[in-house]
PDB file of C-alpha atoms in Angstrom:
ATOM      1  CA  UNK A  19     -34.261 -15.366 -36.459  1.00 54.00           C
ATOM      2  CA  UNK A  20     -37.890 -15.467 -36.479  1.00 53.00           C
ATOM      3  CA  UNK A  21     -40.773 -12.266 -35.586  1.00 51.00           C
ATOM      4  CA  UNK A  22     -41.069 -14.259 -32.053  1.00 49.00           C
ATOM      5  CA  UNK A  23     -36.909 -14.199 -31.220  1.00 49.00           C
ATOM      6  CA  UNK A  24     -36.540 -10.259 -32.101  1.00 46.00           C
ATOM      7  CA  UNK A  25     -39.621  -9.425 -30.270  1.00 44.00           C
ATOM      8  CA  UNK A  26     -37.832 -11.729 -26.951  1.00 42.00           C
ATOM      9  CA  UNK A  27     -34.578 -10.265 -27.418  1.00 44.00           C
ATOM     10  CA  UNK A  28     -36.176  -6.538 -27.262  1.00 40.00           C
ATOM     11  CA  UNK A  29     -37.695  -6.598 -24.867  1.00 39.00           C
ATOM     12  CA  UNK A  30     -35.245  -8.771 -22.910  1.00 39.00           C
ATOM     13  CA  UNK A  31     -32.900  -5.627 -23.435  1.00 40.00           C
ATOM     14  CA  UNK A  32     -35.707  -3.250 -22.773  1.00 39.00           C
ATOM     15  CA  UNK A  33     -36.134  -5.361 -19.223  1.00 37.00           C
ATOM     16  CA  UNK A  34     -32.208  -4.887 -18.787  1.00 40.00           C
ATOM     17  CA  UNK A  35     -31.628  -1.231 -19.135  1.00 40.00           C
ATOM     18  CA  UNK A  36     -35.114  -0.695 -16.850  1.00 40.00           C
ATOM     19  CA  UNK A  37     -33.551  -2.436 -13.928  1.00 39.00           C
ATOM     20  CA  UNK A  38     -29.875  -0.935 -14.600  1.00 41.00           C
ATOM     21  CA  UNK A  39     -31.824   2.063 -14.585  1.00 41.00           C
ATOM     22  CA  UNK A  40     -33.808   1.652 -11.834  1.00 46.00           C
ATOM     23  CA  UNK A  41     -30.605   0.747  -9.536  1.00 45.00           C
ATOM     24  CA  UNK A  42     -28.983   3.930  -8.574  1.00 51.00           C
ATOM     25  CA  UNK A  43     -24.938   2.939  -9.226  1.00 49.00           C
ATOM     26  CA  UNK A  44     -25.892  -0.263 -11.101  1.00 43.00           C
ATOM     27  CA  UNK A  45     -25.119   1.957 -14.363  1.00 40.00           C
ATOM     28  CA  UNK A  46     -21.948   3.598 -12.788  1.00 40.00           C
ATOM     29  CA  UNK A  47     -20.415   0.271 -11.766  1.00 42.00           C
ATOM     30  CA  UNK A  48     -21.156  -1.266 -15.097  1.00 36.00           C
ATOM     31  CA  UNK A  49     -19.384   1.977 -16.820  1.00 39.00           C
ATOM     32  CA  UNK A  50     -16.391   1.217 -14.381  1.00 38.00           C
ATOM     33  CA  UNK A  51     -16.114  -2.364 -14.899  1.00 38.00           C
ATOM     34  CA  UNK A  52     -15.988  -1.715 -19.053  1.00 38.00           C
ATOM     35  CA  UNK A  53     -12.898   1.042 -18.086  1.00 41.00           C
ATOM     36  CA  UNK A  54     -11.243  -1.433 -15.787  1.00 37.00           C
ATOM     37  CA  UNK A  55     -11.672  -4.868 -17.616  1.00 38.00           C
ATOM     38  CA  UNK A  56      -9.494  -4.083 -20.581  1.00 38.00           C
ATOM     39  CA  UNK A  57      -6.944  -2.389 -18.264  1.00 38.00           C
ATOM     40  CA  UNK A  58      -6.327  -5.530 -16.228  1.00 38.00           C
ATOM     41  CA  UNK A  59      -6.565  -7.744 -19.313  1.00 39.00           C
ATOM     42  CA  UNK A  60      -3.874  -5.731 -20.609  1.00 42.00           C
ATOM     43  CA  UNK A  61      -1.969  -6.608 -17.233  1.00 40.00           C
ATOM     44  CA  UNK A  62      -2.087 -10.307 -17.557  1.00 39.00           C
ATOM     45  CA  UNK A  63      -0.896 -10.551 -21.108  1.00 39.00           C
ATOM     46  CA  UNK A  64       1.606  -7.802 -22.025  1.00 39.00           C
ATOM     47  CA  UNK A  65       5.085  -8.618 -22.487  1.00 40.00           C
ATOM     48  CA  UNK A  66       5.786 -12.649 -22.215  1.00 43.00           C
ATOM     49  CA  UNK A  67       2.815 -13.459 -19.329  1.00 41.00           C
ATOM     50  CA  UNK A  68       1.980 -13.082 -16.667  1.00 42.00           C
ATOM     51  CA  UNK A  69       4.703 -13.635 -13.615  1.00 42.00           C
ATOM     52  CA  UNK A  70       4.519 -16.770 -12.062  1.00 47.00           C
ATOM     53  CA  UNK A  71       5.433 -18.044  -8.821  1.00 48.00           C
ATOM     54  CA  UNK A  72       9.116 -19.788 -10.540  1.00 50.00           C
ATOM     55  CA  UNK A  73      10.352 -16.201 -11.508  1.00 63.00           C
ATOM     56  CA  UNK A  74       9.617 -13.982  -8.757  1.00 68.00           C
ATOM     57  CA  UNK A  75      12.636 -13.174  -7.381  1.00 71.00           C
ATOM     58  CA  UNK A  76      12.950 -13.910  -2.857  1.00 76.00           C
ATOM     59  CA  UNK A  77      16.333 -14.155  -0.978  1.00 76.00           C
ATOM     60  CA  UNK A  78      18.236 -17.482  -1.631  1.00 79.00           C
ATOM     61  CA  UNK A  79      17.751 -20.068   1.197  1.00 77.00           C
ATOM     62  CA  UNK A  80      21.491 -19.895   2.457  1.00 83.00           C
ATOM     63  CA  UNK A  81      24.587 -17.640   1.489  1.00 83.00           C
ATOM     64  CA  UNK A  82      27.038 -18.055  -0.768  1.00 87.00           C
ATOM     65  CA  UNK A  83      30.054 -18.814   1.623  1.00 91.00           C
ATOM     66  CA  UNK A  84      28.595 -22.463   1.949  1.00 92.00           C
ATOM     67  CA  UNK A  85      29.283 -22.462  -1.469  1.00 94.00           C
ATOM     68  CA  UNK A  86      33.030 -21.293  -1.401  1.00 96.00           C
ATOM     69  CA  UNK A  87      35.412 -23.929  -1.004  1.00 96.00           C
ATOM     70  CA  UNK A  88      37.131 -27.270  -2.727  1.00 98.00           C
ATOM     71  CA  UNK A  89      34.743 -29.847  -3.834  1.00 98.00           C
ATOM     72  CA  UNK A  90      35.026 -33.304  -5.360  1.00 98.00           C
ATOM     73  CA  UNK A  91      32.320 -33.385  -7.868  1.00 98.00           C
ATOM     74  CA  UNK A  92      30.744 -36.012  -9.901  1.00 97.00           C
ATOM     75  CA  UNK A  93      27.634 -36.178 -11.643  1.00 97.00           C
ATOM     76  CA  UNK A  94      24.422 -39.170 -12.009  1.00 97.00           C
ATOM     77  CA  UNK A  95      20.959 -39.669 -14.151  1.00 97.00           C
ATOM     78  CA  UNK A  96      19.238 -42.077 -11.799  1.00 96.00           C
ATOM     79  CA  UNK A  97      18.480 -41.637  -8.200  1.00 95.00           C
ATOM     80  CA  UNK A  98      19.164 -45.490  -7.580  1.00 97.00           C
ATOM     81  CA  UNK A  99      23.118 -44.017  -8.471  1.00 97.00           C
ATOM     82  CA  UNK A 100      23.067 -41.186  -5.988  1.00 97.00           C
ATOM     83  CA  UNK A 101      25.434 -43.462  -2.925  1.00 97.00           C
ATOM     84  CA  UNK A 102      27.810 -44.305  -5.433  1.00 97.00           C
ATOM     85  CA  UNK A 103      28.076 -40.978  -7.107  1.00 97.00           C
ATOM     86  CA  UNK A 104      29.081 -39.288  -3.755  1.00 97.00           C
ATOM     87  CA  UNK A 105      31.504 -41.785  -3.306  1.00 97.00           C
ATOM     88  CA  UNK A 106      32.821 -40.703  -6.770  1.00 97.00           C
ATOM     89  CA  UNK A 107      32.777 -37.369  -6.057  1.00 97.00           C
ATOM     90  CA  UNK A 108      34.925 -37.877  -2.385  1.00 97.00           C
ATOM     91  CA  UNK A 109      37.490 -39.738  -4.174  1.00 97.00           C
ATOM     92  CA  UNK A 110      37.282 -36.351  -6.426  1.00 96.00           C
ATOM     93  CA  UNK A 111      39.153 -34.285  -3.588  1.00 97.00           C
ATOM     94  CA  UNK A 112      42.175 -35.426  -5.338  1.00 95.00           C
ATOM     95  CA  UNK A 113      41.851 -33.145  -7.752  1.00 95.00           C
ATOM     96  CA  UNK A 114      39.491 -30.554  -6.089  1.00 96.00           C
ATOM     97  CA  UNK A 115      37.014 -28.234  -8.311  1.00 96.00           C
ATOM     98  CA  UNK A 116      37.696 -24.876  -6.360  1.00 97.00           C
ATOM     99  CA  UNK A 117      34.605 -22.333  -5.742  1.00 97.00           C
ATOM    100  CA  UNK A 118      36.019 -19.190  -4.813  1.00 97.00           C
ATOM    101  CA  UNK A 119      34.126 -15.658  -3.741  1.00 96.00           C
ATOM    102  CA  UNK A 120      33.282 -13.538  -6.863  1.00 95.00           C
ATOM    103  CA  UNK A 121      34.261 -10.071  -6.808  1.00 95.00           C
ATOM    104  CA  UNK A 122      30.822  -8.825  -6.200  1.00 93.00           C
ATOM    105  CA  UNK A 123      28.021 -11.102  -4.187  1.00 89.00           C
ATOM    106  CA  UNK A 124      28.555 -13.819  -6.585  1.00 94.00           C
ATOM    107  CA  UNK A 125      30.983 -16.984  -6.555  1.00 96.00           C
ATOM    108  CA  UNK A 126      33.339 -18.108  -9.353  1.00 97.00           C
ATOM    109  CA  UNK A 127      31.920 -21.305 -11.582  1.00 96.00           C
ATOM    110  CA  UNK A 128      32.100 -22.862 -15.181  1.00 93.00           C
ATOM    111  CA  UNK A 129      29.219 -22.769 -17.082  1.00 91.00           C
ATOM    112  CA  UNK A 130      27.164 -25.488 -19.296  1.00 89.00           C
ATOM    113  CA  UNK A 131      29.725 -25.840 -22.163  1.00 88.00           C
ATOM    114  CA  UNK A 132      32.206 -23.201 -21.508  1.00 89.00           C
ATOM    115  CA  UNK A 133      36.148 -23.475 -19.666  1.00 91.00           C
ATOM    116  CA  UNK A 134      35.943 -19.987 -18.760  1.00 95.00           C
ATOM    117  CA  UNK A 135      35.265 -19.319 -15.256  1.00 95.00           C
ATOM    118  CA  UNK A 136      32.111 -16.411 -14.597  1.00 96.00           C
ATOM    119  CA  UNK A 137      30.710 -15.110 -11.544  1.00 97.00           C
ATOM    120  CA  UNK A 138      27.253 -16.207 -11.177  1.00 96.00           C
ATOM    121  CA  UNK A 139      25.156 -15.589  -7.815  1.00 95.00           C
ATOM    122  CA  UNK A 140      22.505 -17.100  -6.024  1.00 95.00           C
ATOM    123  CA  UNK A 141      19.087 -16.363  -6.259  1.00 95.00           C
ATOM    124  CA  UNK A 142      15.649 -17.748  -5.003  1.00 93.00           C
ATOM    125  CA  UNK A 143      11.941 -18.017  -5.913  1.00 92.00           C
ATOM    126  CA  UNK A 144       8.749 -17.377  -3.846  1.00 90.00           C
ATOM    127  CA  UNK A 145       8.438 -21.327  -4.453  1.00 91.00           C
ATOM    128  CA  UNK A 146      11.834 -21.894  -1.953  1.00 91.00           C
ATOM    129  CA  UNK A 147      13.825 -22.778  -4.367  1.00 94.00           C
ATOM    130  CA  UNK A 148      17.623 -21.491  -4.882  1.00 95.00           C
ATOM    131  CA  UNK A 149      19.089 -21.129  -7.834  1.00 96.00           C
ATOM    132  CA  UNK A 150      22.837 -20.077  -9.515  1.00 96.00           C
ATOM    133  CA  UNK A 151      23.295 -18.388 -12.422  1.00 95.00           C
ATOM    134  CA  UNK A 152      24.048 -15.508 -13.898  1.00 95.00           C
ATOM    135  CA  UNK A 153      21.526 -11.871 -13.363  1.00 91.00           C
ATOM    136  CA  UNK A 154      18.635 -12.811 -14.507  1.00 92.00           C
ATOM    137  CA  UNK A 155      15.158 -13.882 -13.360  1.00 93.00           C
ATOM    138  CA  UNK A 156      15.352 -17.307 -11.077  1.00 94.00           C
ATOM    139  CA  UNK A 157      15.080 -20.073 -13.387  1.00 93.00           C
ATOM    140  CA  UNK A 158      16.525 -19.243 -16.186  1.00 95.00           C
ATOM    141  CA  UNK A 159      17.663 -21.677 -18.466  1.00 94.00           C
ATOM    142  CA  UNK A 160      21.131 -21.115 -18.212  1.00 94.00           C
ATOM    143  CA  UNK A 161      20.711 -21.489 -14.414  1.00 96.00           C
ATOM    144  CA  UNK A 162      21.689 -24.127 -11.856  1.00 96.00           C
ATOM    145  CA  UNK A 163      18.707 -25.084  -9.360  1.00 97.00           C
ATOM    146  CA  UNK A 164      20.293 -25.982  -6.116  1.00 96.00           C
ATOM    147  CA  UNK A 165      18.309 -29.174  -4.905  1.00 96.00           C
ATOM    148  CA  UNK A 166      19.641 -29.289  -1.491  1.00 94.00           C
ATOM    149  CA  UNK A 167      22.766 -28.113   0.525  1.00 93.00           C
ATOM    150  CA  UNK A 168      24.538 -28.790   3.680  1.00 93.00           C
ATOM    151  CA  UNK A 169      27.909 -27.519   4.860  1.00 92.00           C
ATOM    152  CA  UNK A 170      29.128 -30.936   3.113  1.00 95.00           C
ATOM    153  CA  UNK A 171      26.643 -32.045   0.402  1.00 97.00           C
ATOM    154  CA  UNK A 172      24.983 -30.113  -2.101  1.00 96.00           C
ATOM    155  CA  UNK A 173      23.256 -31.439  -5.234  1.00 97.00           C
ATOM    156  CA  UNK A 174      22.344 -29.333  -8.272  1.00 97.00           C
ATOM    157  CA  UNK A 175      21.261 -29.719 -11.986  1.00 97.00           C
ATOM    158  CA  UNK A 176      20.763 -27.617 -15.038  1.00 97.00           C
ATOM    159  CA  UNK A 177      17.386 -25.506 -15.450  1.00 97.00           C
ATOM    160  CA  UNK A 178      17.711 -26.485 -19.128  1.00 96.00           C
ATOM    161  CA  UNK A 179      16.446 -29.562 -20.271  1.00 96.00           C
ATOM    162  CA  UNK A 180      19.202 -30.122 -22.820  1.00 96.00           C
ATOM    163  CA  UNK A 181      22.426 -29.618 -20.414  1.00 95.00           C
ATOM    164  CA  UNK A 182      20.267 -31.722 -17.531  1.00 96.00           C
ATOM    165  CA  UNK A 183      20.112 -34.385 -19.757  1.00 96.00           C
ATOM    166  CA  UNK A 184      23.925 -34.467 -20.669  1.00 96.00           C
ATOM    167  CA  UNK A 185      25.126 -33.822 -17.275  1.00 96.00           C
ATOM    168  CA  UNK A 186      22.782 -35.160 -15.029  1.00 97.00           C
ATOM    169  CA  UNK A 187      22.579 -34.151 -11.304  1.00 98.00           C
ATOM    170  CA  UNK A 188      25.665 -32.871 -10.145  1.00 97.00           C
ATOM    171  CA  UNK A 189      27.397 -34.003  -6.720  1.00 98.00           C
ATOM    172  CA  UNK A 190      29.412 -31.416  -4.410  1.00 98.00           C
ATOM    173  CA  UNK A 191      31.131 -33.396  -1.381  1.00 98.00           C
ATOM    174  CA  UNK A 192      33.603 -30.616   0.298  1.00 97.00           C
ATOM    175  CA  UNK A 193      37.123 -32.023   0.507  1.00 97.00           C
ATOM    176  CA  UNK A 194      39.187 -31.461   3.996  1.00 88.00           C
ATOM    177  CA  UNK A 195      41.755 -29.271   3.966  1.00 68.00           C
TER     178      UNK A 195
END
């Protein structure tokens, strides 16, 4: 830096502090913004980020009595396999997979890679979306997203990439009693 770029940056300082001076409440909101600045950083980026839209917890889009019931069930990777699949899963009703009330709010399912049966409970996003799973934040990888649902129909997949892939979309047709 040469005699000519200290002299410019003096007095372009000198120039700054005159008219933050000359401002009444110029210099108090700059003091406030220097308090407040690192408080809201620290907002945004404590703990694992900021919340988004996906994990903000709203009320489910239906209860969970159209859930409860007997369902034939069957399961498809490609959208071009959906008809068939529901087909499949009618000719399920055979041998119905039973949802039954949990003994809380929830209702009684099998997990990803587990016989036992758990209580898991609906939940939603501020997105719309509905979820199943166990108590936890909407979305969570252990989660079922619920991507539609009739009295009839519903169609859900695994939140985790790794169990979607293996299992593919899942088909509900209820069975008549």
């Amino acid at each position: 830096m040469d005699g000519n770029d200290r002299r410019s940056e003096s007095v372009s300082s000198f120039v700054a502090s005159r008219i933050l001076l000359s401002r009444p409440g110029a210099l108090c909101g700059l003091a406030a913004a220097a308090i407040v600045a690192p408080m809201l950083v620290g907002c945004t980026t404590s703990g694992s980020g900021p919340a988004t839209v996906a994990n903000v917890e709203a009320p489910a889009a239906f209860a969970r009595e159209r859930l409860v019931g007997r369902w034939g069930v069957a399961s498809f990777h490609t959208d071009k396999d959906r008809p068939r699949t529901e087909r499949e899963a009618r000719a399920q009703c055979n041998l119905p997979y039973t949802i039954a009330k949990g003994p809380t709010d929830g209702v009684m399912m099998h997990v990803a890679d587990d016989p036992k049966l758990y209580e898991l409970r609906l939940k939603g996003d501020r997105a719309g979306r509905t979820y199943l799973g166990f108590e936890s934040p909407p979305g969570d990888p252990q989660d079922r997203e619920i991507l539609s649902a009739t009295d009839n129909l519903m169609l859900m997949r695994f939140v985790d990439p790794d169990a979607n892939r293996r299992y593919g979309t899942f088909v509900y047709v209820r069975c008549s009693a």
